[in-house]
């Protein structure tokens, strides 16, 4: 693919966007504050010069990602609204109103995979830069931070042994039919009933019958696995096609809910981890950990997300602090002077130990630090907003790279949402000031 370039120009046969929209709209003003050349340099670096059709303009791609996570939209809904909303089109760099999409919906998926977490972090950097230029964020807000971890759940059904074995059997039978592998028996009908009865028996606390139905299901899954192995033996193409699914099916068949260590919780997302955060309403969550850093002060524009990073392997919170703070300092270009964390970070690996303040700590605590420690909990509502309004509640992106990308884009969408609100408030304050100082108001 060739290097992206933006050659869009006004169409004489279509209405110009700057003539049909309000140029004082917060989204228009935000588009004027963003350094699109900086984003173009970061995004176009993943493309190589050479033959092939050039990629989409990087302003279009960046604008789509910002709008998607700022407004909590799926890819399909984003494309539908983009056609209807002239402000969305202007924000993405269009000069004339478009009646058709200039891109395919699948382009969003391809650009996410092409950019990855390393390039998309530029959206967080640019949001913080714009906030600093607008006065919504000060330098001191970047040096005193609160760090916490949360769980980013994956879009999977609640895993049970019966459901996983039934799904493994269904997928194996479907794959065998697709490639012409004739099985002795599929067991689809009896396996479905067995999976249903496991749930019913467990709900009725008839656990002996539930174990019997589960054993029946495990036996049928084993028969299908052995039958497929016999039929594809000595056929390298089929072995390559069935290999991954057969490995997952074997793990599902042999794993037990009481065993320790890594387990398979979803066939379409085997990277999912089971994480217990000690919540009464949700003892276990299935996804990956995400570290979030926000200012511990009270910025004028709101609690911006300074750093977001997905952490796989269910690490201990304290062992994530050192790399997260180092990454945060590279992102902001400033050294963190005070880092406030909760008690889950005791025994952390941050090299500058005297810069870290743990909740409940009594030694070396001055009056100003005590006030900041009371502000540490300000990171909790930020996490709630990221989940409820910016697509971190249920991650639909594929694989571990999808986990990392979704965390970064959710943080960028949250920051640009705060900037949009900040610009709207400034506009309202300016209008009120003009109304007060106008001659008509003084006469009244």
XYZ file of C-alpha atoms in Angstrom:
444
model
C 0.000 0.000 0.000
C 1.273 3.460 -0.901
C 1.803 6.245 1.590
C -1.447 8.048 2.568
C -2.032 11.480 1.098
C -4.838 13.992 1.421
C -5.851 15.466 -1.924
C -9.433 16.387 -1.062
C -10.768 19.635 -2.489
C -14.101 21.433 -2.744
C -16.612 20.019 -5.201
C -18.421 22.723 -7.202
C -21.512 20.515 -7.535
C -21.893 19.859 -3.804
C -22.483 22.313 -0.944
C -19.376 23.458 0.919
C -19.415 22.390 4.553
C -18.190 25.747 5.900
C -21.292 27.365 4.350
C -23.900 25.059 5.895
C -22.560 24.510 9.434
C -22.017 26.759 12.433
C -18.297 27.523 12.508
C -18.568 28.281 16.214
C -19.707 24.732 17.028
C -17.459 23.045 19.652
C -16.607 20.178 17.283
C -15.509 22.664 14.605
C -13.416 24.590 17.105
C -11.869 21.372 18.403
C -10.921 20.387 14.839
C -9.104 23.720 14.519
C -7.078 23.106 17.709
C -5.844 19.605 16.880
C -2.422 19.348 15.246
C -3.380 17.056 12.373
C 0.142 17.220 10.918
C 1.511 15.606 14.098
C -1.036 12.779 13.811
C -0.283 12.449 10.089
C 3.400 11.980 10.844
C 2.693 9.265 13.421
C 0.013 7.443 11.426
C 1.662 7.580 8.008
C 4.876 6.135 9.469
C 3.294 2.651 9.399
C 2.859 2.868 5.606
C 5.655 2.511 3.083
C 6.177 4.497 -0.081
C 5.888 2.479 -3.246
C 3.392 0.980 -5.683
C -0.188 0.386 -4.703
C -3.238 2.456 -3.960
C -2.590 5.136 -1.303
C -4.291 4.663 2.059
C -7.075 6.820 3.405
C -6.119 10.342 4.545
C -4.768 10.076 8.074
C -6.986 12.951 9.274
C -10.025 10.935 8.194
C -8.787 7.850 10.068
C -7.843 9.771 13.226
C -11.122 11.691 13.195
C -13.128 8.491 12.854
C -11.326 6.870 15.802
C -11.854 9.964 17.972
C -15.566 10.230 17.109
C -16.155 6.500 17.608
C -14.831 6.402 21.167
C -15.911 9.906 22.101
C -19.546 9.126 21.247
C -19.468 5.388 22.162
C -20.420 4.162 18.662
C -19.881 0.865 16.891
C -18.225 0.860 13.472
C -21.553 0.408 11.675
C -23.329 3.175 13.610
C -20.350 5.498 13.134
C -20.506 5.042 9.352
C -24.273 5.662 9.332
C -23.970 8.849 11.392
C -20.984 10.111 9.433
C -23.114 10.330 6.274
C -25.876 12.212 8.115
C -23.770 14.595 10.222
C -21.949 17.440 8.431
C -20.034 18.268 11.625
C -18.550 14.752 11.659
C -17.502 15.191 8.030
C -15.888 18.583 8.690
C -14.074 17.170 11.740
C -12.603 14.431 9.526
C -11.317 16.944 6.967
C -14.024 16.916 4.275
C -14.561 20.193 2.425
C -17.857 19.374 0.661
C -20.852 17.463 1.994
C -20.611 13.743 1.134
C -23.703 11.682 0.346
C -21.746 8.416 0.253
C -18.987 7.002 2.410
C -15.545 7.640 0.893
C -14.280 4.503 2.671
C -15.385 0.981 3.491
C -16.369 0.057 7.020
C -13.704 -2.664 7.098
C -11.057 0.073 6.625
C -11.425 0.916 10.324
C -10.454 -2.644 11.272
C -7.502 -2.680 8.900
C -6.203 0.679 10.136
C -6.471 -0.446 13.766
C -4.432 -3.548 12.976
C -1.933 -1.548 10.939
C -1.375 1.181 13.539
C -1.374 -0.831 16.751
C -1.005 0.562 20.247
C 2.338 2.308 19.595
C 0.942 4.661 16.934
C -2.489 5.190 18.501
C -0.920 6.538 21.713
C -0.399 9.708 19.652
C -4.127 10.434 20.110
C -3.670 10.612 23.899
C -0.598 12.802 23.463
C -2.442 15.184 21.173
C -5.464 15.376 23.500
C -3.192 16.380 26.386
C -1.377 18.890 24.166
C -4.665 20.520 23.112
C -5.841 20.597 26.731
C -2.616 22.352 27.753
C -2.928 24.915 24.941
C -6.556 25.664 25.877
C -5.747 26.081 29.569
C -7.800 23.049 30.615
C -4.677 21.278 31.922
C -1.603 22.733 33.630
C 1.929 21.420 33.942
C 1.530 20.673 37.656
C -1.416 18.400 36.813
C 0.957 16.173 34.825
C 3.432 15.819 37.696
C 1.045 14.687 40.453
C -0.859 11.604 39.366
C -3.094 8.846 40.694
C -2.634 5.344 39.273
C -5.087 2.462 39.549
C -5.975 -0.738 37.708
C -9.312 -2.031 36.510
C -10.589 -4.916 34.401
C -11.490 -4.446 30.742
C -14.035 -7.238 30.137
C -14.037 -9.081 26.827
C -17.191 -9.601 24.767
C -17.700 -13.254 25.729
C -20.484 -15.237 27.371
C -20.034 -16.308 30.983
C -17.811 -19.415 30.737
C -18.993 -22.733 32.142
C -17.579 -26.200 31.481
C -20.778 -27.356 29.802
C -21.044 -24.339 27.536
C -17.391 -24.472 26.490
C -17.529 -28.186 25.642
C -20.774 -27.778 23.719
C -19.360 -24.858 21.724
C -16.155 -26.801 21.004
C -18.188 -29.730 19.680
C -20.346 -27.435 17.530
C -17.334 -25.681 16.041
C -15.513 -28.930 15.280
C -18.544 -30.427 13.538
C -19.126 -27.231 11.516
C -15.465 -27.100 10.459
C -15.541 -30.783 9.475
C -18.608 -30.232 7.294
C -17.033 -27.178 5.679
C -13.963 -29.177 4.608
C -15.714 -32.389 3.655
C -14.594 -34.504 6.607
C -17.314 -37.127 7.148
C -17.792 -37.955 10.833
C -19.231 -41.194 12.173
C -21.642 -39.182 14.335
C -21.894 -35.495 15.210
C -23.771 -35.783 18.566
C -25.166 -32.269 18.040
C -28.685 -33.070 19.194
C -27.784 -35.046 22.335
C -24.938 -32.655 23.223
C -27.277 -29.671 23.149
C -29.712 -31.364 25.507
C -26.887 -32.414 27.839
C -25.586 -28.823 28.019
C -29.089 -27.564 28.843
C -29.595 -30.208 31.540
C -26.271 -29.357 33.220
C -27.543 -25.823 33.784
C -30.930 -26.994 34.979
C -29.535 -29.579 37.394
C -27.027 -27.068 38.794
C -29.771 -24.501 39.312
C -31.824 -27.118 41.173
C -28.757 -28.091 43.285
C -28.875 -31.618 41.857
C -25.125 -31.748 41.440
C -24.799 -35.507 41.043
C -27.050 -35.439 37.982
C -25.240 -32.330 36.728
C -21.891 -34.151 36.922
C -23.381 -37.104 35.066
C -24.632 -34.869 32.235
C -21.259 -33.096 32.122
C -19.440 -36.431 31.860
C -21.769 -37.407 28.993
C -20.871 -34.168 27.201
C -17.140 -34.647 27.795
C -17.287 -38.178 26.416
C -19.040 -37.082 23.211
C -16.569 -34.267 22.662
C -13.687 -36.744 23.044
C -15.250 -39.058 20.462
C -15.537 -36.228 17.923
C -11.931 -35.139 18.557
C -10.593 -38.681 18.045
C -12.751 -39.192 14.949
C -11.431 -35.986 13.348
C -7.825 -36.886 14.225
C -8.238 -40.240 12.457
C -9.772 -38.656 9.345
C -7.167 -35.887 8.907
C -4.104 -37.990 9.759
C -1.562 -37.709 6.944
C -3.306 -34.719 5.288
C -1.157 -31.639 6.063
C -3.665 -29.039 4.770
C -6.449 -30.325 7.004
C -4.096 -30.739 9.958
C -3.137 -27.068 9.629
C -6.785 -25.988 9.423
C -7.970 -28.110 12.354
C -4.858 -27.778 14.540
C -5.713 -24.661 16.549
C -9.336 -25.632 17.205
C -8.399 -29.205 18.150
C -5.837 -27.921 20.667
C -8.435 -25.633 22.252
C -11.029 -28.419 22.308
C -8.577 -30.749 24.062
C -7.810 -28.112 26.686
C -11.526 -27.512 27.245
C -12.197 -31.224 27.575
C -9.465 -31.849 30.140
C -9.701 -28.654 32.210
C -11.667 -28.472 35.445
C -13.112 -25.454 37.222
C -11.045 -26.270 40.335
C -7.652 -26.478 38.594
C -4.997 -23.792 38.942
C -3.120 -22.068 36.141
C -4.172 -20.784 32.714
C -7.455 -22.057 31.310
C -9.573 -21.507 28.215
C -12.564 -19.257 28.933
C -13.625 -18.613 25.346
C -12.965 -20.390 22.065
C -13.049 -17.244 19.935
C -10.945 -15.279 22.467
C -8.560 -17.750 24.167
C -6.453 -14.857 25.508
C -9.150 -13.998 28.073
C -8.063 -14.172 31.726
C -10.109 -14.654 34.893
C -9.462 -11.751 37.259
C -10.822 -11.400 40.787
C -10.878 -7.842 42.141
C -12.709 -8.592 45.395
C -16.044 -7.089 44.368
C -19.167 -8.539 45.935
C -21.310 -7.886 42.842
C -18.736 -9.370 40.433
C -16.322 -11.767 42.161
C -14.687 -12.682 38.856
C -14.357 -10.734 35.609
C -13.119 -12.089 32.296
C -10.840 -9.912 30.206
C -7.532 -8.222 31.025
C -6.197 -5.660 33.479
C -5.826 -2.037 32.421
C -3.765 0.591 34.237
C -5.213 4.122 34.293
C -3.379 7.293 35.384
C -5.116 10.630 36.013
C -4.101 13.907 37.717
C -4.514 13.845 41.477
C -5.104 17.613 41.362
C -8.293 19.281 40.108
C -7.602 20.419 36.505
C -9.860 23.148 35.156
C -11.035 20.994 32.256
C -11.686 17.811 34.244
C -9.871 14.620 35.188
C -8.019 13.827 31.957
C -6.584 10.349 31.415
C -2.822 10.775 31.255
C -2.002 7.160 30.476
C -3.847 3.912 29.702
C -2.266 0.538 29.106
C -3.598 -3.028 28.940
C -1.642 -5.496 31.107
C -1.847 -9.186 30.236
C -0.986 -12.113 32.457
C -2.999 -10.818 35.443
C 0.058 -9.207 37.101
C 0.185 -8.009 40.688
C -0.684 -4.300 40.781
C 2.559 -3.338 42.521
C 4.654 -4.997 39.821
C 3.030 -2.826 37.144
C 3.773 0.551 38.737
C 7.398 0.928 37.603
C 6.803 0.293 33.870
C 3.561 2.312 33.887
C 5.184 5.400 35.448
C 8.156 5.176 33.071
C 5.747 4.959 30.124
C 3.735 7.895 31.495
C 6.860 10.057 31.763
C 7.826 9.245 28.169
C 4.306 10.137 27.042
C 4.082 13.503 28.826
C 7.758 14.434 28.746
C 7.636 15.347 32.449
C 8.879 13.579 35.552
C 6.206 12.428 38.000
C 6.911 14.004 41.390
C 4.081 12.435 43.381
C 2.308 9.158 42.590
C -0.762 8.227 44.628
C -1.962 4.611 44.688
C -4.234 2.397 46.795
C -3.168 -0.347 49.195
C -3.078 -2.917 46.418
C 0.269 -1.423 45.317
C 2.135 -2.259 48.540
C 5.452 -3.842 47.619
C 5.626 -1.958 44.328
C 8.663 -1.882 42.014
C 8.855 1.872 41.382
C 12.565 2.809 41.707
C 11.816 6.221 43.272
C 10.016 4.822 46.307
C 9.728 8.138 48.133
C 7.607 9.578 45.318
C 4.895 6.962 45.835
C 2.169 7.579 48.404
C -0.089 4.684 49.416
C -3.576 5.217 50.872
C -3.521 5.117 54.649
C 0.158 5.997 54.858
C 1.024 8.099 57.922
C 4.777 8.699 57.668
C 6.185 11.694 55.744
C 2.675 13.019 55.111
C 2.392 16.811 55.079
C -0.819 18.821 54.884
C -0.598 19.294 51.100
C 0.143 15.615 50.529
C -2.782 14.647 52.780
C -5.092 16.767 50.622
C -3.775 15.031 47.521
C -4.210 11.600 49.115
C -7.878 12.406 49.655
C -8.103 13.151 45.936
C -6.703 9.728 44.954
C -10.210 8.289 44.671
C -10.917 10.722 41.787
C -9.562 8.022 39.464
C -12.540 5.765 40.251
C -15.270 7.829 38.501
C -12.917 8.259 35.531
C -12.753 4.463 35.233
C -16.541 4.334 35.455
C -16.921 6.854 32.613
C -14.373 5.003 30.474
C -16.420 1.840 30.821
C -19.918 3.260 30.554
C -19.402 5.905 27.865
C -16.211 5.109 25.926
C -16.369 1.386 25.053
C -14.186 -0.126 27.768
C -17.063 -2.002 29.405
C -17.158 -4.717 26.719
C -14.202 -4.982 24.375
C -15.104 -6.350 20.934
C -11.634 -6.031 19.349
C -9.788 -9.255 18.607
C -6.786 -10.634 20.446
C -4.368 -9.125 22.910
C -3.508 -6.365 20.475
C -7.214 -5.510 20.386
C -7.196 -5.210 24.190
C -4.309 -2.747 24.077
C -5.832 -0.731 21.228
C -9.247 -0.469 22.887
C -7.760 0.807 26.164
C -5.798 3.559 24.358
C -8.734 4.624 22.171
C -11.117 4.716 25.142
C -8.732 7.049 26.988
C -8.352 9.283 23.909
C -12.137 9.408 23.408
C -12.619 10.373 27.061
C -10.069 13.192 26.805
C -11.521 14.629 23.602
C -14.988 14.470 25.172
C -13.723 16.632 28.047
C -12.191 19.060 25.548
C -15.482 19.298 23.666
C -17.292 20.144 26.895
C -14.568 22.665 27.823
C -14.942 24.470 24.483
C -18.748 24.527 24.819
C -18.468 26.056 28.301
C -16.007 28.656 27.065
C -18.393 29.562 24.266
C -21.292 29.935 26.698
C -19.164 32.086 29.024
C -18.112 34.298 26.108
C -21.709 34.757 24.955
C -22.803 35.625 28.507
C -19.968 38.146 28.804
C -20.884 39.774 25.502
C -24.531 39.939 26.556
C -23.597 41.696 29.796
C -21.365 44.268 28.106
C -23.646 45.009 25.148
C -25.234 48.537 25.032
C -28.770 47.095 25.075
C -28.060 45.252 28.333
C -26.613 48.412 29.910
C -29.700 50.475 28.942
C -32.020 47.928 30.542
